PDB file of C-alpha atoms and ligand atoms in Angstrom:
ATOM      1  CA  MET A1258       0.000   0.000   0.000  1.00  0.00           C
ATOM      2  CA  ALA A1259       3.012   2.289  -0.194  1.00  0.00           C
ATOM      3  CA  TRP A1260       2.376   5.207  -2.435  1.00  0.00           C
ATOM      4  CA  GLN A1261       4.646   8.069  -3.377  1.00  0.00           C
ATOM      5  CA  THR A1262       3.791  10.698  -5.930  1.00  0.00           C
ATOM      6  CA  GLY A1263       7.336  11.711  -6.810  1.00  0.00           C
ATOM      7  CA  THR A1264       6.378  15.378  -6.568  1.00  0.00           C
ATOM      8  CA  VAL A1265       5.562  17.754  -3.754  1.00  0.00           C
ATOM      9  CA  PRO A1266       2.311  16.370  -2.365  1.00  0.00           C
ATOM     10  CA  GLU A1267      -0.835  18.060  -3.580  1.00  0.00           C
ATOM     11  CA  GLY A1268      -4.043  18.226  -1.570  1.00  0.00           C
ATOM     12  CA  ASP A1269      -5.551  15.238  -3.354  1.00  0.00           C
ATOM     13  CA  ALA A1270      -2.610  13.015  -2.384  1.00  0.00           C
ATOM     14  CA  VAL A1271      -2.826  14.149   1.246  1.00  0.00           C
ATOM     15  CA  TRP A1272      -6.581  13.536   1.255  1.00  0.00           C
ATOM     16  CA  ASN A1273      -6.007  10.035  -0.075  1.00  0.00           C
ATOM     17  CA  THR A1274      -3.321   9.361   2.543  1.00  0.00           C
ATOM     18  CA  ALA A1275      -5.706  10.510   5.288  1.00  0.00           C
ATOM     19  CA  LYS A1276      -8.374   8.172   3.956  1.00  0.00           C
ATOM     20  CA  ARG A1277      -5.999   5.201   3.990  1.00  0.00           C
ATOM     21  CA  LEU A1278      -4.897   6.057   7.527  1.00  0.00           C
ATOM     22  CA  HIS A1279      -8.509   6.432   8.597  1.00  0.00           C
ATOM     23  CA  ASP A1280      -9.442   3.052   7.116  1.00  0.00           C
ATOM     24  CA  ALA A1281      -6.523   1.366   8.900  1.00  0.00           C
ATOM     25  CA  LEU A1282      -6.686   3.090  12.279  1.00  0.00           C
ATOM     26  CA  ALA A1283     -10.083   4.590  13.056  1.00  0.00           C
ATOM     27  CA  GLY A1284     -12.251   2.844  15.611  1.00  0.00           C
ATOM     28  CA  GLN A1285      -9.376   0.691  16.818  1.00  0.00           C
ATOM     29  CA  VAL A1286      -7.252   0.732  19.950  1.00  0.00           C
ATOM     30  CA  LEU A1287      -3.606   1.587  19.366  1.00  0.00           C
ATOM     31  CA  THR A1288      -1.356  -1.256  20.441  1.00  0.00           C
ATOM     32  CA  ARG A1289       1.741   0.353  19.037  1.00  0.00           C
ATOM     33  CA  SER A1290       2.991   3.918  19.341  1.00  0.00           C
ATOM     34  CA  ASP A1291       6.543   4.787  18.524  1.00  0.00           C
ATOM     35  CA  PHE A1292       7.706   8.344  17.891  1.00  0.00           C
ATOM     36  CA  ARG A1293      11.201   8.618  16.425  1.00  0.00           C
ATOM     37  CA  VAL A1294      11.321  12.387  16.800  1.00  0.00           C
ATOM     38  CA  PRO A1295      13.377  13.458  19.836  1.00  0.00           C
ATOM     39  CA  ARG A1296      10.812  15.907  21.155  1.00  0.00           C
ATOM     40  CA  TYR A1297       8.076  13.262  21.322  1.00  0.00           C
ATOM     41  CA  ALA A1298      10.195  10.183  21.953  1.00  0.00           C
ATOM     42  CA  THR A1299       8.479   9.572  25.293  1.00  0.00           C
ATOM     43  CA  VAL A1300       4.911  10.022  24.041  1.00  0.00           C
ATOM     44  CA  ASN A1301       2.962   6.784  24.213  1.00  0.00           C
ATOM     45  CA  LEU A1302      -0.529   6.583  22.734  1.00  0.00           C
ATOM     46  CA  THR A1303      -1.122   2.857  23.236  1.00  0.00           C
ATOM     47  CA  GLY A1304      -4.526   2.148  24.775  1.00  0.00           C
ATOM     48  CA  GLN A1305      -6.081   5.153  23.067  1.00  0.00           C
ATOM     49  CA  THR A1306      -8.644   4.660  20.319  1.00  0.00           C
ATOM     50  CA  VAL A1307      -8.159   6.536  17.080  1.00  0.00           C
ATOM     51  CA  THR A1308     -11.400   8.344  16.287  1.00  0.00           C
ATOM     52  CA  GLU A1309     -10.447   9.637  12.853  1.00  0.00           C
ATOM     53  CA  ALA A1310      -7.718  10.643  10.452  1.00  0.00           C
ATOM     54  CA  VAL A1311      -8.439  13.717   8.351  1.00  0.00           C
ATOM     55  CA  ALA A1312      -6.675  16.006   5.940  1.00  0.00           C
ATOM     56  CA  HIS A1313      -6.851  19.735   6.376  1.00  0.00           C
ATOM     57  CA  GLY A1314      -5.288  21.271   3.305  1.00  0.00           C
ATOM     58  CA  LYS A1315      -1.948  19.495   3.186  1.00  0.00           C
ATOM     59  CA  HIS A1316      -1.904  18.793   6.924  1.00  0.00           C
ATOM     60  CA  LEU A1317      -2.747  15.352   8.309  1.00  0.00           C
ATOM     61  CA  LEU A1318      -4.503  15.063  11.646  1.00  0.00           C
ATOM     62  CA  ILE A1319      -4.937  11.755  13.498  1.00  0.00           C
ATOM     63  CA  ARG A1320      -7.243  12.166  16.504  1.00  0.00           C
ATOM     64  CA  THR A1321      -7.776   9.919  19.514  1.00  0.00           C
ATOM     65  CA  ASP A1322     -10.579   9.477  22.042  1.00  0.00           C
ATOM     66  CA  ARG A1323      -8.448  11.118  24.738  1.00  0.00           C
ATOM     67  CA  GLY A1324      -8.375  14.448  22.978  1.00  0.00           C
ATOM     68  CA  ILE A1325      -4.948  13.992  21.442  1.00  0.00           C
ATOM     69  CA  THR A1326      -4.056  14.898  17.861  1.00  0.00           C
ATOM     70  CA  VAL A1327      -1.022  13.667  15.980  1.00  0.00           C
ATOM     71  CA  HIS A1328      -0.252  16.362  13.449  1.00  0.00           C
ATOM     72  CA  THR A1329       1.963  15.535  10.486  1.00  0.00           C
ATOM     73  CA  HIS A1330       2.834  17.178   7.201  1.00  0.00           C
ATOM     74  CA  LEU A1331       4.428  15.410   4.247  1.00  0.00           C
ATOM     75  CA  LYS A1332       6.300  18.542   3.075  1.00  0.00           C
ATOM     76  CA  MET A1333       8.679  17.610   0.255  1.00  0.00           C
ATOM     77  CA  GLU A1334       9.407  13.903   0.622  1.00  0.00           C
ATOM     78  CA  GLY A1335       7.214  12.474   3.348  1.00  0.00           C
ATOM     79  CA  TYR A1336       5.017   9.450   2.908  1.00  0.00           C
ATOM     80  CA  TRP A1337       3.089   6.863   4.882  1.00  0.00           C
ATOM     81  CA  ARG A1338       3.260   3.143   4.445  1.00  0.00           C
ATOM     82  CA  ILE A1339       0.498   0.913   5.782  1.00  0.00           C
ATOM     83  CA  GLN A1340       1.138  -2.784   6.192  1.00  0.00           C
ATOM     84  CA  PRO A1341      -0.449  -5.741   8.001  1.00  0.00           C
ATOM     85  CA  ALA A1342       0.472  -5.726  11.693  1.00  0.00           C
ATOM     86  CA  ASP A1343       1.673  -9.326  11.653  1.00  0.00           C
ATOM     87  CA  GLY A1344       4.516  -8.275   9.363  1.00  0.00           C
ATOM     88  CA  GLY A1345       6.385  -7.096  12.465  1.00  0.00           C
ATOM     89  CA  ARG A1346       8.825  -4.343  11.603  1.00  0.00           C
ATOM     90  CA  PRO A1347       7.971  -1.377   9.370  1.00  0.00           C
ATOM     91  CA  LEU A1348       9.161  -2.142   5.860  1.00  0.00           C
ATOM     92  CA  GLY A1349      10.693   1.225   4.945  1.00  0.00           C
ATOM     93  CA  ARG A1350      14.161   2.530   5.705  1.00  0.00           C
ATOM     94  CA  SER A1351      14.386   2.828   9.463  1.00  0.00           C
ATOM     95  CA  TYR A1352      16.507   5.987   9.506  1.00  0.00           C
ATOM     96  CA  GLN A1353      13.749   7.732   7.564  1.00  0.00           C
ATOM     97  CA  LEU A1354      11.093   6.606  10.010  1.00  0.00           C
ATOM     98  CA  ARG A1355       9.466   9.323  12.084  1.00  0.00           C
ATOM     99  CA  LEU A1356       6.464   7.618  13.601  1.00  0.00           C
ATOM    100  CA  VAL A1357       4.701   4.274  13.902  1.00  0.00           C
ATOM    101  CA  LEU A1358       1.081   3.819  14.961  1.00  0.00           C
ATOM    102  CA  GLY A1359      -0.498   0.407  14.946  1.00  0.00           C
ATOM    103  CA  ASN A1360      -3.350  -1.777  16.101  1.00  0.00           C
ATOM    104  CA  SER A1361      -3.994  -5.502  16.058  1.00  0.00           C
ATOM    105  CA  GLN A1362      -4.515  -5.436  12.279  1.00  0.00           C
ATOM    106  CA  TRP A1363      -2.478  -2.652  10.752  1.00  0.00           C
ATOM    107  CA  LEU A1364       0.807  -0.844  11.128  1.00  0.00           C
ATOM    108  CA  ALA A1365       1.038   2.709   9.801  1.00  0.00           C
ATOM    109  CA  ALA A1366       4.542   4.128   9.470  1.00  0.00           C
ATOM    110  CA  GLY A1367       5.358   7.714   8.531  1.00  0.00           C
ATOM    111  CA  TYR A1368       8.661   8.382   6.751  1.00  0.00           C
ATOM    112  CA  LEU A1369      10.538  11.636   6.136  1.00  0.00           C
ATOM    113  CA  LEU A1370       7.629  13.658   7.442  1.00  0.00           C
ATOM    114  CA  GLY A1371       8.269  17.404   7.388  1.00  0.00           C
ATOM    115  CA  ILE A1372       6.308  17.865  10.609  1.00  0.00           C
ATOM    116  CA  THR A1373       5.592  15.345  13.348  1.00  0.00           C
ATOM    117  CA  GLU A1374       3.994  16.651  16.513  1.00  0.00           C
ATOM    118  CA  VAL A1375       1.497  15.829  19.203  1.00  0.00           C
ATOM    119  CA  LEU A1376      -0.947  18.344  20.595  1.00  0.00           C
ATOM    120  CA  PRO A1377      -4.352  18.557  22.299  1.00  0.00           C
ATOM    121  CA  THR A1378      -7.151  18.280  19.718  1.00  0.00           C
ATOM    122  CA  ALA A1379      -8.635  21.433  21.258  1.00  0.00           C
ATOM    123  CA  ARG A1380      -5.520  23.314  20.149  1.00  0.00           C
ATOM    124  CA  GLU A1381      -5.467  22.199  16.523  1.00  0.00           C
ATOM    125  CA  ASP A1382      -6.195  25.754  15.550  1.00  0.00           C
ATOM    126  CA  ARG A1383      -2.603  26.533  16.405  1.00  0.00           C
ATOM    127  CA  VAL A1384      -1.417  24.441  13.439  1.00  0.00           C
ATOM    128  CA  THR A1385      -4.282  24.785  10.956  1.00  0.00           C
ATOM    129  CA  GLY A1386      -6.029  27.995  12.001  1.00  0.00           C
ATOM    130  CA  HIS A1387      -4.079  30.099   9.513  1.00  0.00           C
ATOM    131  CA  LEU A1388      -5.262  28.036   6.539  1.00  0.00           C
ATOM    132  CA  GLY A1389      -7.718  29.334   3.980  1.00  0.00           C
ATOM    133  CA  PRO A1390     -10.771  27.347   2.885  1.00  0.00           C
ATOM    134  CA  ASP A1391      -9.915  23.688   2.343  1.00  0.00           C
ATOM    135  CA  LEU A1392     -10.425  22.695  -1.294  1.00  0.00           C
ATOM    136  CA  LEU A1393     -11.306  19.143  -0.258  1.00  0.00           C
ATOM    137  CA  GLY A1394     -12.954  20.001   3.045  1.00  0.00           C
ATOM    138  CA  PRO A1395     -16.633  19.394   3.749  1.00  0.00           C
ATOM    139  CA  ASP A1396     -17.170  23.139   3.961  1.00  0.00           C
ATOM    140  CA  TRP A1397     -15.251  24.278   0.864  1.00  0.00           C
ATOM    141  CA  ASP A1398     -16.178  27.897   0.240  1.00  0.00           C
ATOM    142  CA  ALA A1399     -15.092  29.417  -3.078  1.00  0.00           C
ATOM    143  CA  ALA A1400     -16.322  32.903  -2.158  1.00  0.00           C
ATOM    144  CA  ALA A1401     -14.272  32.903   1.060  1.00  0.00           C
ATOM    145  CA  ALA A1402     -11.183  31.836  -0.896  1.00  0.00           C
ATOM    146  CA  VAL A1403     -11.744  34.657  -3.389  1.00  0.00           C
ATOM    147  CA  ALA A1404     -12.071  37.159  -0.543  1.00  0.00           C
ATOM    148  CA  ARG A1405      -8.709  36.036   0.820  1.00  0.00           C
ATOM    149  CA  LEU A1406      -7.043  36.201  -2.603  1.00  0.00           C
ATOM    150  CA  ALA A1407      -8.384  39.733  -3.064  1.00  0.00           C
ATOM    151  CA  ARG A1408      -6.575  40.982   0.036  1.00  0.00           C
ATOM    152  CA  LYS A1409      -3.382  41.306  -2.027  1.00  0.00           C
ATOM    153  CA  PRO A1410      -4.631  42.463  -5.434  1.00  0.00           C
ATOM    154  CA  ASP A1411      -1.212  43.113  -6.972  1.00  0.00           C
ATOM    155  CA  ARG A1412       0.271  39.732  -6.141  1.00  0.00           C
ATOM    156  CA  PRO A1413       0.928  37.336  -9.062  1.00  0.00           C
ATOM    157  CA  ILE A1414      -1.961  34.865  -9.247  1.00  0.00           C
ATOM    158  CA  GLY A1415       0.349  31.828  -9.503  1.00  0.00           C
ATOM    159  CA  GLU A1416       2.007  32.737  -6.216  1.00  0.00           C
ATOM    160  CA  ALA A1417      -1.300  33.628  -4.527  1.00  0.00           C
ATOM    161  CA  LEU A1418      -2.860  30.265  -5.398  1.00  0.00           C
ATOM    162  CA  LEU A1419      -0.005  28.418  -3.684  1.00  0.00           C
ATOM    163  CA  ASP A1420      -0.333  30.435  -0.485  1.00  0.00           C
ATOM    164  CA  GLN A1421      -2.177  28.052   1.826  1.00  0.00           C
ATOM    165  CA  ARG A1422      -3.518  31.021   3.804  1.00  0.00           C
ATOM    166  CA  ASN A1423      -5.676  31.900   0.784  1.00  0.00           C
ATOM    167  CA  LEU A1424      -6.931  28.419  -0.012  1.00  0.00           C
ATOM    168  CA  ALA A1425      -5.580  25.103   1.234  1.00  0.00           C
ATOM    169  CA  GLY A1426      -4.636  22.191  -0.980  1.00  0.00           C
ATOM    170  CA  LEU A1427      -3.166  23.457  -4.240  1.00  0.00           C
ATOM    171  CA  GLY A1428       0.443  22.691  -5.117  1.00  0.00           C
ATOM    172  CA  THR A1429       2.487  23.462  -8.203  1.00  0.00           C
ATOM    173  CA  VAL A1430       0.766  20.833 -10.384  1.00  0.00           C
ATOM    174  CA  TYR A1431      -2.784  22.076  -9.906  1.00  0.00           C
ATOM    175  CA  MET A1432      -1.744  25.711  -9.878  1.00  0.00           C
ATOM    176  CA  ALA A1433      -0.218  25.287 -13.343  1.00  0.00           C
ATOM    177  CA  GLU A1434      -3.090  23.240 -14.713  1.00  0.00           C
ATOM    178  CA  THR A1435      -5.872  25.412 -13.310  1.00  0.00           C
ATOM    179  CA  LEU A1436      -4.298  28.564 -14.769  1.00  0.00           C
ATOM    180  CA  PHE A1437      -3.812  26.911 -18.152  1.00  0.00           C
ATOM    181  CA  LEU A1438      -7.431  25.752 -18.320  1.00  0.00           C
ATOM    182  CA  ARG A1439      -8.629  29.253 -17.440  1.00  0.00           C
ATOM    183  CA  GLY A1440      -6.235  30.898 -19.915  1.00  0.00           C
ATOM    184  CA  VAL A1441      -4.544  32.974 -17.227  1.00  0.00           C
ATOM    185  CA  ALA A1442      -0.771  33.615 -17.140  1.00  0.00           C
ATOM    186  CA  PRO A1443       0.715  32.863 -13.687  1.00  0.00           C
ATOM    187  CA  SER A1444       2.380  36.279 -13.507  1.00  0.00           C
ATOM    188  CA  ARG A1445      -0.876  38.240 -13.827  1.00  0.00           C
ATOM    189  CA  PRO A1446      -1.860  40.295 -10.779  1.00  0.00           C
ATOM    190  CA  VAL A1447      -4.774  38.823  -8.833  1.00  0.00           C
ATOM    191  CA  GLU A1448      -6.924  41.898  -9.484  1.00  0.00           C
ATOM    192  CA  SER A1449      -6.684  41.463 -13.270  1.00  0.00           C
ATOM    193  CA  VAL A1450      -8.150  37.940 -13.290  1.00  0.00           C
ATOM    194  CA  GLU A1451     -11.720  38.129 -14.590  1.00  0.00           C
ATOM    195  CA  ASP A1452     -13.477  35.388 -12.673  1.00  0.00           C
ATOM    196  CA  LEU A1453     -11.571  34.343  -9.568  1.00  0.00           C
ATOM    197  CA  GLU A1454     -14.446  32.272  -8.276  1.00  0.00           C
ATOM    198  CA  ALA A1455     -14.517  30.138 -11.436  1.00  0.00           C
ATOM    199  CA  LEU A1456     -10.734  29.775 -11.149  1.00  0.00           C
ATOM    200  CA  VAL A1457     -10.707  28.481  -7.566  1.00  0.00           C
ATOM    201  CA  ASP A1458     -13.739  26.339  -8.241  1.00  0.00           C
ATOM    202  CA  LEU A1459     -11.924  24.666 -11.112  1.00  0.00           C
ATOM    203  CA  GLY A1460      -8.995  23.975  -8.749  1.00  0.00           C
ATOM    204  CA  HIS A1461     -11.478  22.383  -6.372  1.00  0.00           C
ATOM    205  CA  ARG A1462     -12.969  20.194  -9.104  1.00  0.00           C
ATOM    206  CA  LEU A1463      -9.573  19.031 -10.370  1.00  0.00           C
ATOM    207  CA  LEU A1464      -8.456  18.008  -6.878  1.00  0.00           C
ATOM    208  CA  ASP A1465     -11.787  16.355  -6.146  1.00  0.00           C
ATOM    209  CA  ALA A1466     -11.648  14.324  -9.359  1.00  0.00           C
ATOM    210  CA  ASN A1467      -8.215  12.985  -8.419  1.00  0.00           C
ATOM    211  CA  LYS A1468      -8.558  12.373  -4.697  1.00  0.00           C
ATOM    212  CA  GLU A1469      -9.469   8.689  -4.900  1.00  0.00           C
ATOM    213  CA  ARG A1470      -6.525   7.656  -7.064  1.00  0.00           C
ATOM    214  CA  PRO A1471      -2.759   8.125  -7.246  1.00  0.00           C
ATOM    215  CA  GLY A1472      -1.384  10.627  -9.731  1.00  0.00           C
ATOM    216  CA  HIS A1473      -2.767  13.909 -10.991  1.00  0.00           C
ATOM    217  CA  VAL A1474      -4.794  13.822 -14.204  1.00  0.00           C
ATOM    218  CA  THR A1475      -6.215  17.063 -15.577  1.00  0.00           C
ATOM    219  CA  THR A1476      -6.530  16.173 -19.260  1.00  0.00           C
ATOM    220  CA  GLY A1477      -8.918  13.271 -18.742  1.00  0.00           C
ATOM    221  CA  ASP A1478      -6.213  10.961 -20.116  1.00  0.00           C
ATOM    222  CA  ALA A1479      -4.379   8.956 -17.461  1.00  0.00           C
ATOM    223  CA  ARG A1480      -1.888   7.349 -19.828  1.00  0.00           C
ATOM    224  CA  PRO A1481       1.754   8.102 -18.893  1.00  0.00           C
ATOM    225  CA  GLY A1482       2.911  11.394 -20.391  1.00  0.00           C
ATOM    226  CA  ARG A1483      -0.617  12.567 -21.167  1.00  0.00           C
ATOM    227  CA  GLU A1484      -1.882  13.457 -17.707  1.00  0.00           C
ATOM    228  CA  THR A1485      -1.235  17.193 -17.757  1.00  0.00           C
ATOM    229  CA  TRP A1486      -1.598  20.175 -20.086  1.00  0.00           C
ATOM    230  CA  VAL A1487       1.495  22.125 -19.073  1.00  0.00           C
ATOM    231  CA  TYR A1488       2.949  20.816 -15.810  1.00  0.00           C
ATOM    232  CA  GLY A1489       6.251  19.004 -16.430  1.00  0.00           C
ATOM    233  CA  ARG A1490       6.073  19.754 -20.170  1.00  0.00           C
ATOM    234  CA  ALA A1491       8.611  22.574 -20.594  1.00  0.00           C
ATOM    235  CA  GLY A1492      10.044  22.730 -24.106  1.00  0.00           C
ATOM    236  CA  ARG A1493       7.265  20.597 -25.542  1.00  0.00           C
ATOM    237  CA  PRO A1494       4.383  21.819 -27.719  1.00  0.00           C
ATOM    238  CA  CYS A1495       1.161  23.003 -26.131  1.00  0.00           C
ATOM    239  CA  ARG A1496      -1.555  20.384 -26.579  1.00  0.00           C
ATOM    240  CA  ARG A1497      -3.926  23.096 -27.763  1.00  0.00           C
ATOM    241  CA  CYS A1498      -1.902  25.471 -29.918  1.00  0.00           C
ATOM    242  CA  GLY A1499       1.557  23.935 -30.419  1.00  0.00           C
ATOM    243  CA  THR A1500       3.440  26.829 -28.799  1.00  0.00           C
ATOM    244  CA  VAL A1501       6.431  25.725 -26.719  1.00  0.00           C
ATOM    245  CA  ILE A1502       5.519  25.378 -23.043  1.00  0.00           C
ATOM    246  CA  ARG A1503       7.645  27.501 -20.741  1.00  0.00           C
ATOM    247  CA  ARG A1504       8.984  26.873 -17.293  1.00  0.00           C
ATOM    248  CA  GLY A1505      10.045  29.417 -14.705  1.00  0.00           C
ATOM    249  CA  GLU A1506      10.385  29.959 -11.018  1.00  0.00           C
ATOM    250  CA  ALA A1507       8.666  32.684  -9.089  1.00  0.00           C
ATOM    251  CA  GLY A1508       7.691  33.587  -5.572  1.00  0.00           C
ATOM    252  CA  PRO A1509       9.084  35.332  -2.527  1.00  0.00           C
ATOM    253  CA  PRO A1510      12.898  35.033  -2.151  1.00  0.00           C
ATOM    254  CA  GLY A1511      13.795  31.638  -0.733  1.00  0.00           C
ATOM    255  CA  GLN A1512      10.338  30.227  -1.509  1.00  0.00           C
ATOM    256  CA  GLU A1513      10.467  30.184  -5.291  1.00  0.00           C
ATOM    257  CA  ARG A1514       8.176  27.604  -6.824  1.00  0.00           C
ATOM    258  CA  VAL A1515       8.195  26.137 -10.281  1.00  0.00           C
ATOM    259  CA  ARG A1516       5.553  27.122 -12.799  1.00  0.00           C
ATOM    260  CA  PHE A1517       4.704  26.001 -16.325  1.00  0.00           C
ATOM    261  CA  TRP A1518       2.581  27.860 -18.857  1.00  0.00           C
ATOM    262  CA  CYS A1519       1.744  28.329 -22.524  1.00  0.00           C
ATOM    263  CA  PRO A1520       2.583  31.929 -23.499  1.00  0.00           C
ATOM    264  CA  ASN A1521      -0.064  31.814 -26.229  1.00  0.00           C
ATOM    265  CA  CYS A1522      -3.013  30.216 -24.426  1.00  0.00           C
ATOM    266  CA  GLN A1523      -2.396  32.067 -21.167  1.00  0.00           C
ATOM    267  CA  ARG A1524      -2.500  35.845 -21.169  1.00  0.00           C
TER     268      ARG A1524
HETATM  269 ZN1  LIG B2823      -1.185  26.933 -26.063  1.00  0.00          ZN
END
């Protein structure tokens, strides 16, 4: 059940990971709890029942019946591996292991996680309170996301869409694809984009369509090399107009993120 995307995790991949963790852990008593992060090395959650595992944007929250939340974030390279409990040891590389949670049936092991921490469920706001509307959350609110985007009208739209304080869940793949499908260049200021609500709603639909499966398909064609319009296609012809797709990096200093676009289709 190991599953790595090979790219920075997008909201759909995190949602899917949360679902797999929920299926393996929820409703069951933890019989194994092993934190390999110095700060939480002495935390022991055995005996507690996991009530749910949820994604909030790109954050993963595993909650127990004693009001404890295990908060993790995949960041660049993190992943979870779920295996039958009778297999004994976690199968991944042990030096990359950050956390093991298990019950009588399943063992869930988190590797290379960018964040691993334990906090009271009542204080989750401390780690997710800054996030904008969750694209895959039950209460997704396009208008609220637009209102947040509009707070910085002169910011490039590509950068603004990646800012999880505006809306939570988009990464570089869906940013590039959403902007291509709406014909908007990533460098355009937010205020110049005609229909921001349609833009964020398209991002929501793309993530939603991909949440149940690995990979990110925005073209409707899941065959290798055909999944995206512009993402990962620098130097190759645009699928619509044949213009060479461009690649660049933009963003605040030190946080530059990759972007792909068609200079003809996106204005
Ligand atoms: Zn084009």
